[in-house]
Coordinates of N, CA and C in Angstrom, one line a residue:
X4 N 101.4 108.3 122.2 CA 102.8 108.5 122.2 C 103.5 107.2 122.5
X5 N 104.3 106.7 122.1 CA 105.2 105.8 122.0 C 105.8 105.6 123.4
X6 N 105.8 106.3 123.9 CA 106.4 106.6 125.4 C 105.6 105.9 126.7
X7 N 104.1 105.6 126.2 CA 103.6 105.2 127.3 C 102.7 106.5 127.5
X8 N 102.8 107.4 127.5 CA 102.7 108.7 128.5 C 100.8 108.8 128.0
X9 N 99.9 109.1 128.6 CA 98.5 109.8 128.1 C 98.7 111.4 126.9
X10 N 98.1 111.1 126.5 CA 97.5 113.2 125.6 C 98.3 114.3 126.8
X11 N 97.5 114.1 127.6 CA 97.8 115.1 128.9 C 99.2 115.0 129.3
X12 N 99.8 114.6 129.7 CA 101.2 114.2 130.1 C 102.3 114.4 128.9
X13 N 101.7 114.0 127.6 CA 102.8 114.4 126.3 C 102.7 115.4 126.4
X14 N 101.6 116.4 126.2 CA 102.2 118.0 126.2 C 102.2 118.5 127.0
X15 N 102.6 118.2 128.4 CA 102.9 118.9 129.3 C 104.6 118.5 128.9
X16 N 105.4 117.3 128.9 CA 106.6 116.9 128.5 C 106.8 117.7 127.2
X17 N 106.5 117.9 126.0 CA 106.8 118.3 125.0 C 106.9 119.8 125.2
X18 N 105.7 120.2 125.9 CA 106.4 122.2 126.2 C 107.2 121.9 127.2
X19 N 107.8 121.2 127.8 CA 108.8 121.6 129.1 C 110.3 122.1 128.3
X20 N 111.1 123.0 129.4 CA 112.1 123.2 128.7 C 113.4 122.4 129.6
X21 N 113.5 121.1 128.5 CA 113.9 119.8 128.6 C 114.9 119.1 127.1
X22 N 115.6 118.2 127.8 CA 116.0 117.4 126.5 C 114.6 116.5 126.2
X23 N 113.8 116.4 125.1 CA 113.2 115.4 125.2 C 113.4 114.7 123.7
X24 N 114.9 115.2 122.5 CA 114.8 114.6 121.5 C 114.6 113.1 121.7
X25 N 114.8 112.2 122.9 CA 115.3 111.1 123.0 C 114.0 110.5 122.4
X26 N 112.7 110.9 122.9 CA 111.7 110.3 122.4 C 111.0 110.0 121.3
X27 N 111.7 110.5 120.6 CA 111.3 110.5 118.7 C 111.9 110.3 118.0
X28 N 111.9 108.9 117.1 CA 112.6 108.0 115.9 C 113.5 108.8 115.4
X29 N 115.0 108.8 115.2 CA 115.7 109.7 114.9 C 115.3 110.7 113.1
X30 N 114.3 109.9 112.4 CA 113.7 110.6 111.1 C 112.8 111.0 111.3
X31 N 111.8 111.3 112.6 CA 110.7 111.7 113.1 C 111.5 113.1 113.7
X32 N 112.4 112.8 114.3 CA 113.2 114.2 114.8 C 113.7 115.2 113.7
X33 N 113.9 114.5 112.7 CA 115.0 115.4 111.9 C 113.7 116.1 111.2
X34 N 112.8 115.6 110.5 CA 111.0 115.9 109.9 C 110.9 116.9 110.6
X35 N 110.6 117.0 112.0 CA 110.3 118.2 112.9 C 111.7 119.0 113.0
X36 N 112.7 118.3 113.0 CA 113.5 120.1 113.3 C 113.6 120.7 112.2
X37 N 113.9 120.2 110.9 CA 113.6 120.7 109.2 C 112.4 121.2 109.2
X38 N 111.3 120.8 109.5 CA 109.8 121.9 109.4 C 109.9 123.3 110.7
X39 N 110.6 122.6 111.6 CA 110.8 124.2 112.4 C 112.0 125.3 111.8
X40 N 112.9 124.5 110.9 CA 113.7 125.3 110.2 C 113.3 126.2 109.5
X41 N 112.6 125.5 108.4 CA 111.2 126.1 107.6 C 110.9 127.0 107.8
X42 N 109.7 127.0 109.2 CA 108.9 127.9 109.8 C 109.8 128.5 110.5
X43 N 110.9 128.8 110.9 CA 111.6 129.4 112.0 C 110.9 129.9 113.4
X44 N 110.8 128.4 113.4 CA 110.3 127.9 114.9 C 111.1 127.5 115.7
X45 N 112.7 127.2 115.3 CA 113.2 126.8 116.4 C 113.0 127.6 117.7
X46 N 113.4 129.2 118.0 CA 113.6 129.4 118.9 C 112.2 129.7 119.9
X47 N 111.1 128.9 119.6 CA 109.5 128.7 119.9 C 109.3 127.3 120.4
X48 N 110.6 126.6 120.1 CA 110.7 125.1 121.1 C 111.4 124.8 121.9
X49 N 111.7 125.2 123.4 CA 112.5 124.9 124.3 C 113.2 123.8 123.9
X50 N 112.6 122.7 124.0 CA 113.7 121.6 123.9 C 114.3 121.4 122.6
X51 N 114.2 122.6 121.5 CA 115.1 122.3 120.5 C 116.6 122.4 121.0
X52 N 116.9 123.3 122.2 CA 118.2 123.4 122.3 C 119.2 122.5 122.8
X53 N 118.3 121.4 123.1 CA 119.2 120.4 124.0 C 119.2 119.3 122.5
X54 N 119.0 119.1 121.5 CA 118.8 118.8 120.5 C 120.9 118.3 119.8
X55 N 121.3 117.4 119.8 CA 123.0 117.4 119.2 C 122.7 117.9 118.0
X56 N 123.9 118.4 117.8 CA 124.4 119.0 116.5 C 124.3 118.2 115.5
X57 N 124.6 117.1 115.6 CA 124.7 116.3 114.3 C 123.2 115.8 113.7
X58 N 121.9 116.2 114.8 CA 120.5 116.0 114.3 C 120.1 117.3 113.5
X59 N 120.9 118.5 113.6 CA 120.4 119.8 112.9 C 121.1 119.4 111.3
X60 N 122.0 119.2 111.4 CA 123.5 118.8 110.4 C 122.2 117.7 109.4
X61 N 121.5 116.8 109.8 CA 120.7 115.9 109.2 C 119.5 116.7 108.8
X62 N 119.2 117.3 109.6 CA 117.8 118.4 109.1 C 117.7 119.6 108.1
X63 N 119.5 119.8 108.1 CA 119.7 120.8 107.1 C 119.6 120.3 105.8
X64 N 120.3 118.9 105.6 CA 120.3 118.4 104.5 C 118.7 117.9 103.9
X65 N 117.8 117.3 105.1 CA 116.6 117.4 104.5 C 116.0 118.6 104.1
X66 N 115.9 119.4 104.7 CA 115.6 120.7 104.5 C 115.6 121.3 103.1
X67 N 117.0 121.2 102.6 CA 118.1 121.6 101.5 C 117.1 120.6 100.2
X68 N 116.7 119.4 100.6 CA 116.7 118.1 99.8 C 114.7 118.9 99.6
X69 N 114.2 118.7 100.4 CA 112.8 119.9 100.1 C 112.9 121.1 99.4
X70 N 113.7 122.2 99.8 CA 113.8 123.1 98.6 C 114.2 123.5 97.4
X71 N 115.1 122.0 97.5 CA 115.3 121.6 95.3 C 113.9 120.8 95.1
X72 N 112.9 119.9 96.0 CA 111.8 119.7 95.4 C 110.8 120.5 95.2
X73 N 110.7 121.5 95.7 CA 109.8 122.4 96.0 C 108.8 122.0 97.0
X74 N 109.1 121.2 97.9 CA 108.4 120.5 98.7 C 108.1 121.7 100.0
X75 N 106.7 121.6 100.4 CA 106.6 123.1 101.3 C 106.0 122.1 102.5
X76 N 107.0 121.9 103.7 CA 106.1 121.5 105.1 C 104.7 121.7 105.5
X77 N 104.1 121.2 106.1 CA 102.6 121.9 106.6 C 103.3 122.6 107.6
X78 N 102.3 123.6 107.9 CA 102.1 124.4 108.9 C 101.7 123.2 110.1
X79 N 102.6 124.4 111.5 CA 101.5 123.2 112.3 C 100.5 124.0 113.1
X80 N 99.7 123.2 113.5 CA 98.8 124.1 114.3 C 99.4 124.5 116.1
X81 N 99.4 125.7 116.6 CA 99.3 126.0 118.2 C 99.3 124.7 118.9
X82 N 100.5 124.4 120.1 CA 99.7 123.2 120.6 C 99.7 123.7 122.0
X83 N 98.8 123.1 122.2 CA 98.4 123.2 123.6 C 97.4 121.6 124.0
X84 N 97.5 122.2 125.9 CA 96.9 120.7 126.2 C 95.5 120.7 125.9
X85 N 94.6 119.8 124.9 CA 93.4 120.0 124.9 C 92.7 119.6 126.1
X86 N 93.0 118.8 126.9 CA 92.3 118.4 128.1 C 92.2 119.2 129.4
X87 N 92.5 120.3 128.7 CA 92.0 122.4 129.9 C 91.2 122.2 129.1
X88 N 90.4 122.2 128.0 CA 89.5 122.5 126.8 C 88.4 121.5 127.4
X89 N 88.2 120.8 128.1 CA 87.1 120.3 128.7 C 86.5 120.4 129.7
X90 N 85.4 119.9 130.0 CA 84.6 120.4 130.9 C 85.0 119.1 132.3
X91 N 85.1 119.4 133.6 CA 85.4 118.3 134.4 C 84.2 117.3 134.2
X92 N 84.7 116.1 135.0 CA 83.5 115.3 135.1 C 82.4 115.5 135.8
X93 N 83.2 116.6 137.0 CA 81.3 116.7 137.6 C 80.6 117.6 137.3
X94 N 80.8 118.4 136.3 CA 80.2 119.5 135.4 C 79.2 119.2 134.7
X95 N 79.7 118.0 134.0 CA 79.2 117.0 132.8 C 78.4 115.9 132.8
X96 N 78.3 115.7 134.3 CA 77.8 114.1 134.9 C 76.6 114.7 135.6
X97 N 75.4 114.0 135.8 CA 74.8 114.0 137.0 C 74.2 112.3 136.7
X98 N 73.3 112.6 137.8 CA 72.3 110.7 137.7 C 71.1 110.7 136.4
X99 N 70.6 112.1 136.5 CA 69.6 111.9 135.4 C 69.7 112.5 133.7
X100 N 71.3 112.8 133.9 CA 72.0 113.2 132.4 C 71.6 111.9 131.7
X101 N 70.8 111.7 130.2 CA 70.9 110.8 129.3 C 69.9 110.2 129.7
X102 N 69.6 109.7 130.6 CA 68.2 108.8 131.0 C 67.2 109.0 130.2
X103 N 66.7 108.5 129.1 CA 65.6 108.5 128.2 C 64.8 107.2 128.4
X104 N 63.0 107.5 129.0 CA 62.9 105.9 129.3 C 62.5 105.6 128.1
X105 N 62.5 106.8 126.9 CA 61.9 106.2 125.3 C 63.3 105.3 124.4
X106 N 63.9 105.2 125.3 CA 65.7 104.3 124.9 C 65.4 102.9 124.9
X107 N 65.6 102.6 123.8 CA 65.3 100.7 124.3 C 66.5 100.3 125.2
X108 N 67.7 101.0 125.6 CA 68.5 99.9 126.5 C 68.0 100.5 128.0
X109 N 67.2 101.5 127.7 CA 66.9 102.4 129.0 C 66.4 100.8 130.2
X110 N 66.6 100.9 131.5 CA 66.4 99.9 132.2 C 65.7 100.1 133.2
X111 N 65.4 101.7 133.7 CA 64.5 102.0 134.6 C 65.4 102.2 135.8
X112 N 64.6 102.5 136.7 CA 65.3 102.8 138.6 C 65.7 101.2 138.6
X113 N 66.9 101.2 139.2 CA 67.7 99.8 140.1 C 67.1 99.4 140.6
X114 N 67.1 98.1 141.4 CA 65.9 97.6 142.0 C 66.4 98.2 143.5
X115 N 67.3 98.9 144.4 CA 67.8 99.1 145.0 C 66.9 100.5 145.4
X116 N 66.9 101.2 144.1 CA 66.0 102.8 143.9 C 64.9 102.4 144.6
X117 N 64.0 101.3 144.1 CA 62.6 101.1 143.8 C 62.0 100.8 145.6
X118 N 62.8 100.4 146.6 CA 62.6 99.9 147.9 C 62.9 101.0 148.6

């Protein structure tokens, strides 16, 4: 995200119920409120409401400008934070996870181990 922010941190900001249009190129915003128009998703996005009038007023007309093309939005998928979706590190880690001594970069016990 453009913002600086990690995966983790954007969707926790993006579901809050917040102004957060500020963060998105003003034709990056209008794309998403015209595809939630679409889908009639607005009222499924808290921070669409903090959203000025004059960015819906731009989204209508894209909108309007898609349904004389016959232009159909994607669907989007559910979002959520994928980084619940993982396993912690100490779940995932131990010392002899991966150690293959048939590995050519394999290097053996530390010399630290070995004394």
């Amino acid at each position: 995200m453009r913002t600086g922010l990690g995966y983790d941190e954007a969707v926790e900001v993006i579901l809050a119920d917040a102004a957060q249009h500020a963060l998105f190129h003003r034709d990056s915003l209008c794309d998403m409120l015209a595809t939630m128009m679409y889908r009639h998703k607005l009222d499924d996005t808290l921070w669409a409401k903090y959203v000025p009038t004059a960015y819906y007023v731009m989204a209508e007309v894209l909108l309007e400008s898609w349904l004389e093309l016959a232009v159909v939005p994607p669907e989007w998928l559910e979002l959520h934070n994928l980084t619940e979706d993982l396993p912690s590190v100490s779940d995932s880690s131990s010392s002899e996870e991966g150690d293959d001594p048939e590995d050519p970069d394999f290097a053996g016990p530390s010399p630290k181990e070995e004394e």
